[in-house]
CSV table of C-alpha atoms in Angstrom, one decimal:
chain,number,residue,atom,x,y,z
A,1,MET,CA,-1.8,-7.0,20.6
A,2,ARG,CA,-1.2,-3.5,19.2
A,3,GLU,CA,-0.2,-0.4,21.2
A,4,SER,CA,-3.2,1.5,22.5
A,5,VAL,CA,-4.1,4.7,20.7
A,6,LEU,CA,-4.1,6.4,24.1
A,7,ARG,CA,-0.5,5.5,24.7
A,8,LEU,CA,0.4,6.7,21.2
A,9,GLU,CA,-1.4,10.0,21.8
A,10,LYS,CA,0.4,10.4,25.2
A,11,PHE,CA,3.8,9.6,23.6
A,12,TYR,CA,3.5,12.2,20.9
A,13,ALA,CA,2.4,14.8,23.4
A,14,SER,CA,5.6,14.3,25.4
A,15,PRO,CA,8.9,16.0,24.6
A,16,LEU,CA,10.4,12.6,23.5
A,17,GLY,CA,7.5,12.0,21.2
A,18,GLN,CA,7.6,15.4,19.7
A,19,ALA,CA,11.3,15.0,19.1
A,20,ALA,CA,10.7,11.7,17.4
A,21,ARG,CA,8.0,13.2,15.2
A,22,ASP,CA,10.2,16.2,14.2
A,23,MET,CA,13.2,14.1,13.2
A,24,ALA,CA,11.1,11.6,11.2
A,25,SER,CA,9.1,14.4,9.6
A,26,ARG,CA,12.4,16.1,8.6
A,27,ARG,CA,13.2,13.0,6.5
A,28,LEU,CA,9.7,12.5,5.3
A,29,GLN,CA,9.5,16.1,4.0
A,30,THR,CA,12.6,15.5,1.8
A,31,LEU,CA,10.6,12.7,0.2
A,32,TRP,CA,7.3,14.5,0.1
A,33,PRO,CA,7.8,18.3,0.0
A,34,ASP,CA,4.1,18.7,-0.5
A,35,LEU,CA,1.1,16.6,-1.4
A,36,ALA,CA,-0.9,19.2,-3.3
A,37,GLY,CA,-4.1,17.8,-4.9
A,38,ARG,CA,-3.4,14.2,-3.8
A,39,ASN,CA,-5.6,11.7,-2.1
A,40,VAL,CA,-3.7,10.4,0.9
A,41,LEU,CA,-4.1,7.5,3.3
A,42,GLY,CA,-2.4,7.3,6.6
A,43,PHE,CA,-2.4,3.8,8.1
A,44,GLY,CA,-1.5,3.1,11.7
A,45,PHE,CA,-1.0,6.3,13.7
A,46,CYS,CA,-0.2,9.0,11.2
A,47,GLY,CA,-2.0,12.1,12.5
A,48,PRO,CA,1.2,13.9,13.8
A,49,TYR,CA,3.0,13.2,10.5
A,50,LEU,CA,0.3,14.2,8.0
A,51,GLU,CA,-0.9,17.3,9.8
A,52,PRO,CA,1.5,19.6,7.8
A,53,TYR,CA,-0.1,18.4,4.6
A,54,GLN,CA,-3.7,19.0,5.5
A,55,ALA,CA,-4.0,22.4,3.7
A,56,GLY,CA,-2.6,21.2,0.3
A,57,ALA,CA,-3.8,17.6,0.0
A,58,ASN,CA,-7.1,17.0,-1.8
A,59,ARG,CA,-8.1,14.4,0.9
A,60,ILE,CA,-6.5,12.8,3.8
A,61,ILE,CA,-7.9,9.7,5.6
A,62,LEU,CA,-6.4,8.3,8.8
A,63,ALA,CA,-7.1,4.5,8.9
A,64,MET,CA,-6.5,3.1,12.4
A,65,PRO,CA,-6.4,-0.6,13.1
A,66,GLY,CA,-9.2,-2.0,15.2
A,67,ALA,CA,-6.8,-3.6,17.8
A,68,GLN,CA,-5.2,-0.1,18.3
A,69,GLY,CA,-8.3,2.0,18.6
A,70,ALA,CA,-9.1,5.4,16.9
A,71,LEU,CA,-9.1,9.0,17.8
A,72,ALA,CA,-11.3,11.6,16.1
A,73,HIS,CA,-9.0,13.8,14.0
A,74,ARG,CA,-10.6,16.8,12.2
A,75,GLY,CA,-9.6,18.0,8.8
A,76,LYS,CA,-10.9,20.7,6.4
A,77,ARG,CA,-13.8,18.4,5.5
A,78,GLY,CA,-14.7,17.2,9.0
A,79,ILE,CA,-13.6,14.0,10.8
A,80,ILE,CA,-11.0,12.3,8.8
A,81,SER,CA,-10.2,9.2,11.0
A,82,CYS,CA,-11.8,5.8,10.9
A,83,LEU,CA,-11.5,2.4,12.5
A,84,VAL,CA,-10.6,-0.4,10.1
A,85,GLU,CA,-9.8,-4.1,9.9
A,86,GLU,CA,-6.3,-4.3,8.4
A,87,ASP,CA,-7.0,-7.4,6.4
A,88,CYS,CA,-10.0,-5.8,4.6
A,89,LEU,CA,-9.6,-2.0,4.2
A,90,PRO,CA,-12.9,-0.3,3.5
A,91,PHE,CA,-11.7,1.5,0.3
A,92,ALA,CA,-12.1,0.7,-3.4
A,93,ASP,CA,-9.1,-0.4,-5.5
A,94,SER,CA,-6.7,2.3,-6.6
A,95,THR,CA,-8.2,5.0,-4.3
A,96,PHE,CA,-5.1,6.7,-3.0
A,97,ASP,CA,-2.2,8.5,-4.7
A,98,THR,CA,0.0,8.4,-1.7
A,99,ILE,CA,0.1,6.1,1.5
A,100,LEU,CA,1.9,6.7,4.7
A,101,CYS,CA,2.3,3.8,7.2
A,102,VAL,CA,3.6,4.6,10.8
A,103,HIS,CA,3.1,2.2,13.8
A,104,GLY,CA,1.5,-0.1,11.2
A,105,VAL,CA,3.8,-2.9,10.3
A,106,GLU,CA,5.6,-3.8,13.5
A,107,GLU,CA,2.5,-5.2,15.2
A,108,ALA,CA,0.6,-6.4,12.2
A,109,PRO,CA,-0.7,-10.0,12.9
A,110,ASN,CA,-0.3,-10.8,9.2
A,111,LEU,CA,2.2,-8.6,7.5
A,112,GLN,CA,1.7,-9.9,4.0
A,113,THR,CA,-2.1,-9.5,4.1
A,114,LEU,CA,-1.6,-5.9,5.3
A,115,MET,CA,0.9,-5.2,2.5
A,116,LYS,CA,-1.5,-6.7,-0.1
A,117,GLU,CA,-4.3,-4.4,1.1
A,118,LEU,CA,-2.1,-1.3,1.0
A,119,TRP,CA,-1.0,-2.3,-2.5
A,120,ARG,CA,-4.7,-2.8,-3.6
A,121,VAL,CA,-5.9,0.6,-2.5
A,122,CYS,CA,-2.9,2.4,-3.9
A,123,ARG,CA,-3.2,3.6,-7.5
A,124,PRO,CA,-0.8,2.2,-10.2
A,125,GLU,CA,2.5,4.1,-9.9
A,126,GLY,CA,1.4,5.6,-6.6
A,127,HIS,CA,3.8,6.1,-3.7
A,128,VAL,CA,3.9,4.5,-0.3
A,129,VAL,CA,6.2,5.5,2.6
A,130,ILE,CA,6.7,3.1,5.5
A,131,ILE,CA,8.3,4.3,8.7
A,132,ALA,CA,9.3,1.4,11.0
A,133,ALA,CA,11.6,0.6,13.9
A,134,ASN,CA,15.1,-0.4,12.8
A,135,ARG,CA,16.3,-3.7,14.2
A,136,GLY,CA,19.8,-2.4,14.6
A,137,GLY,CA,18.8,0.8,16.4
A,138,LEU,CA,18.3,1.6,20.1
A,139,TRP,CA,14.7,2.7,19.9
A,140,ALA,CA,13.6,-0.9,19.0
A,141,ARG,CA,15.1,-2.1,22.3
A,142,SER,CA,13.5,0.4,24.6
A,143,ASP,CA,10.0,0.5,26.2
A,144,ARG,CA,10.2,4.3,26.4
A,145,SER,CA,8.4,4.7,23.1
A,146,PRO,CA,5.9,2.7,21.0
A,147,PHE,CA,8.7,2.0,18.5
A,148,GLY,CA,9.9,-0.7,21.0
A,149,ALA,CA,6.7,-2.7,20.5
A,150,GLY,CA,6.3,-5.5,18.0
A,151,ARG,CA,8.9,-6.6,15.6
A,152,PRO,CA,11.5,-4.3,14.1
A,153,PHE,CA,12.9,-4.6,10.6
A,154,THR,CA,16.2,-4.6,8.8
A,155,ARG,CA,16.3,-3.0,5.3
A,156,SER,CA,16.5,-6.4,3.6
A,157,GLN,CA,13.5,-7.7,5.6
A,158,MET,CA,11.4,-4.6,4.6
A,159,ARG,CA,12.5,-4.8,1.0
A,160,ALA,CA,11.5,-8.5,0.8
A,161,ALA,CA,8.1,-7.8,2.4
A,162,MET,CA,7.4,-4.9,-0.1
A,163,ARG,CA,8.6,-6.6,-3.2
A,164,ALA,CA,6.6,-9.8,-2.4
A,165,VAL,CA,3.3,-7.9,-3.0
A,166,GLY,CA,4.4,-5.6,-5.9
A,167,PHE,CA,5.9,-2.5,-4.3
A,168,HIS,CA,9.2,-1.4,-5.7
A,169,PRO,CA,11.4,0.3,-3.1
A,170,THR,CA,13.2,3.3,-4.5
A,171,ILE,CA,14.5,5.5,-1.7
A,172,TRP,CA,15.8,4.7,1.8
A,173,SER,CA,16.5,6.9,4.7
A,174,GLY,CA,16.9,6.8,8.5
A,175,ALA,CA,16.0,8.9,11.5
A,176,LEU,CA,16.4,9.0,15.3
A,177,TYR,CA,20.1,8.3,15.9
A,178,ALA,CA,20.1,9.6,19.5
A,179,PRO,CA,19.1,7.2,22.3
A,180,PRO,CA,15.4,7.3,23.4
A,181,LEU,CA,16.2,9.5,26.5
A,182,LYS,CA,14.5,12.7,27.5
A,183,MET,CA,17.8,14.6,27.7
A,184,PHE,CA,18.3,14.1,23.9
A,185,SER,CA,14.9,15.6,23.0
A,186,LYS,CA,16.3,19.1,23.2
A,187,GLY,CA,16.6,20.8,19.8
A,188,GLY,CA,20.4,21.4,19.5
A,189,LEU,CA,21.5,18.1,21.0
A,190,LEU,CA,19.0,16.2,18.9
A,191,ARG,CA,19.9,17.8,15.7
A,192,GLY,CA,23.6,17.3,16.4
A,193,SER,CA,23.0,13.6,17.0
A,194,GLU,CA,21.1,13.3,13.8
A,195,ARG,CA,23.9,14.9,11.7
A,196,PHE,CA,26.5,12.7,13.5
A,197,GLY,CA,24.5,9.6,12.9
A,198,GLU,CA,23.7,10.3,9.3
A,199,THR,CA,27.4,10.8,8.6
A,200,VAL,CA,29.2,8.3,10.9
A,201,THR,CA,26.7,5.5,11.8
A,202,PRO,CA,24.0,5.5,9.1
A,203,GLY,CA,23.0,1.9,9.8
A,204,LEU,CA,22.2,2.5,13.5
A,205,SER,CA,19.2,4.8,13.1
A,206,GLY,CA,16.2,4.2,15.4
A,207,LEU,CA,13.8,4.3,12.4
A,208,ILE,CA,14.0,3.2,8.8
A,209,LEU,CA,12.0,5.1,6.1
A,210,VAL,CA,11.4,3.6,2.7
A,211,GLU,CA,9.5,5.0,-0.2
A,212,ALA,CA,8.2,2.6,-2.8
A,213,ILE,CA,6.2,2.7,-6.0
A,214,LYS,CA,3.2,0.4,-6.8
A,215,ARG,CA,4.1,-1.5,-9.9
A,216,LEU,CA,1.9,-3.8,-11.8
A,217,TYR,CA,4.9,-5.9,-12.6
A,218,VAL,CA,7.9,-6.7,-10.5
A,219,GLU,CA,11.3,-5.3,-11.6
A,220,PRO,CA,14.4,-7.5,-11.1
A,221,ASP,CA,16.2,-6.9,-7.9
A,222,MET,CA,19.5,-5.4,-8.9
A,223,SER,CA,20.9,-5.9,-5.4
A,224,GLU,CA,21.1,-9.6,-6.0
A,225,LYS,CA,23.1,-11.1,-8.8
A,226,ALA,CA,21.0,-13.2,-11.1
A,227,LYS,CA,22.4,-16.7,-11.5
A,228,SER,CA,21.7,-18.6,-14.7
A,229,VAL,CA,23.2,-21.6,-16.4
A,230,VAL,CA,23.9,-21.3,-20.1
A,231,ALA,CA,24.2,-24.7,-21.7
A,232,ARG,CA,27.2,-25.2,-24.0
A,233,PRO,CA,26.1,-25.8,-27.6
A,234,ARG,CA,27.0,-29.2,-29.0
A,235,PHE,CA,28.4,-29.3,-32.5
A,236,GLY,CA,29.1,-32.2,-34.7
A,237,THR,CA,32.6,-33.7,-35.1
A,238,SER,CA,32.9,-32.1,-38.6
A,239,PRO,CA,32.3,-28.6,-39.7
A,240,ILE,CA,28.8,-27.8,-41.0
A,241,ALA,CA,30.2,-26.9,-44.5
A,242,ASN,CA,31.9,-30.3,-44.8
A,243,ARG,CA,28.8,-32.2,-43.7
A,244,SER,CA,26.7,-30.3,-46.2
A,245,SER,CA,29.1,-31.1,-49.0
A,246,ALA,CA,29.2,-34.7,-48.0
A,247,SER,CA,25.4,-35.0,-48.2
A,248,HIS,CA,25.4,-33.8,-51.8
A,249,ARG,CA,27.8,-36.5,-53.0
């Protein structure tokens, strides 16, 4: 069962939720400085993260899973949110240039099916960013935020899930190194915790962010050494030249 859209809305209206959004958006904006002229899909609960891109993007659609519920978000063309079934997104193939997924994968009943649908609606060489709870971080172990719901991921688990459907991960990042406590939501303390975590404990972020490209072919995974067996050639007991000369006698 997914987190209710009402709880998600309440969380992002709180100081802790605003801090989480700000720190994740800080990393997201290094990946996507702007989305000018692009068609953008937000899957899960992406309104707080895509709001800064509203003015420049050609179109933004917020697709919210049926088990989560939906809120009416307004953009420059009217209501931009819709309720969807995650195993059958109501969009044509290759519709979106860019896809953001937040609060989408942790509680997906069938992760591979969801990934296939995101791959289908993304254009070739399009970009997808997934923000998910980090299995090694403190936010995945706390009920204070929606990031503690569902299953968190390690980088290797996320890489495997994306590559299985044809996404090629290219850039990794992390956010939320401070514990999920209200006292750490204050600006100076929060930013200091982020700088410390990025430098000293980069593997213990509360969230992992990965950007991937939709490829129509799967590139070899350079993180794993390919193992192949090369058969040793078998030659005769006498040199080729000698055998050739013997055959002409």
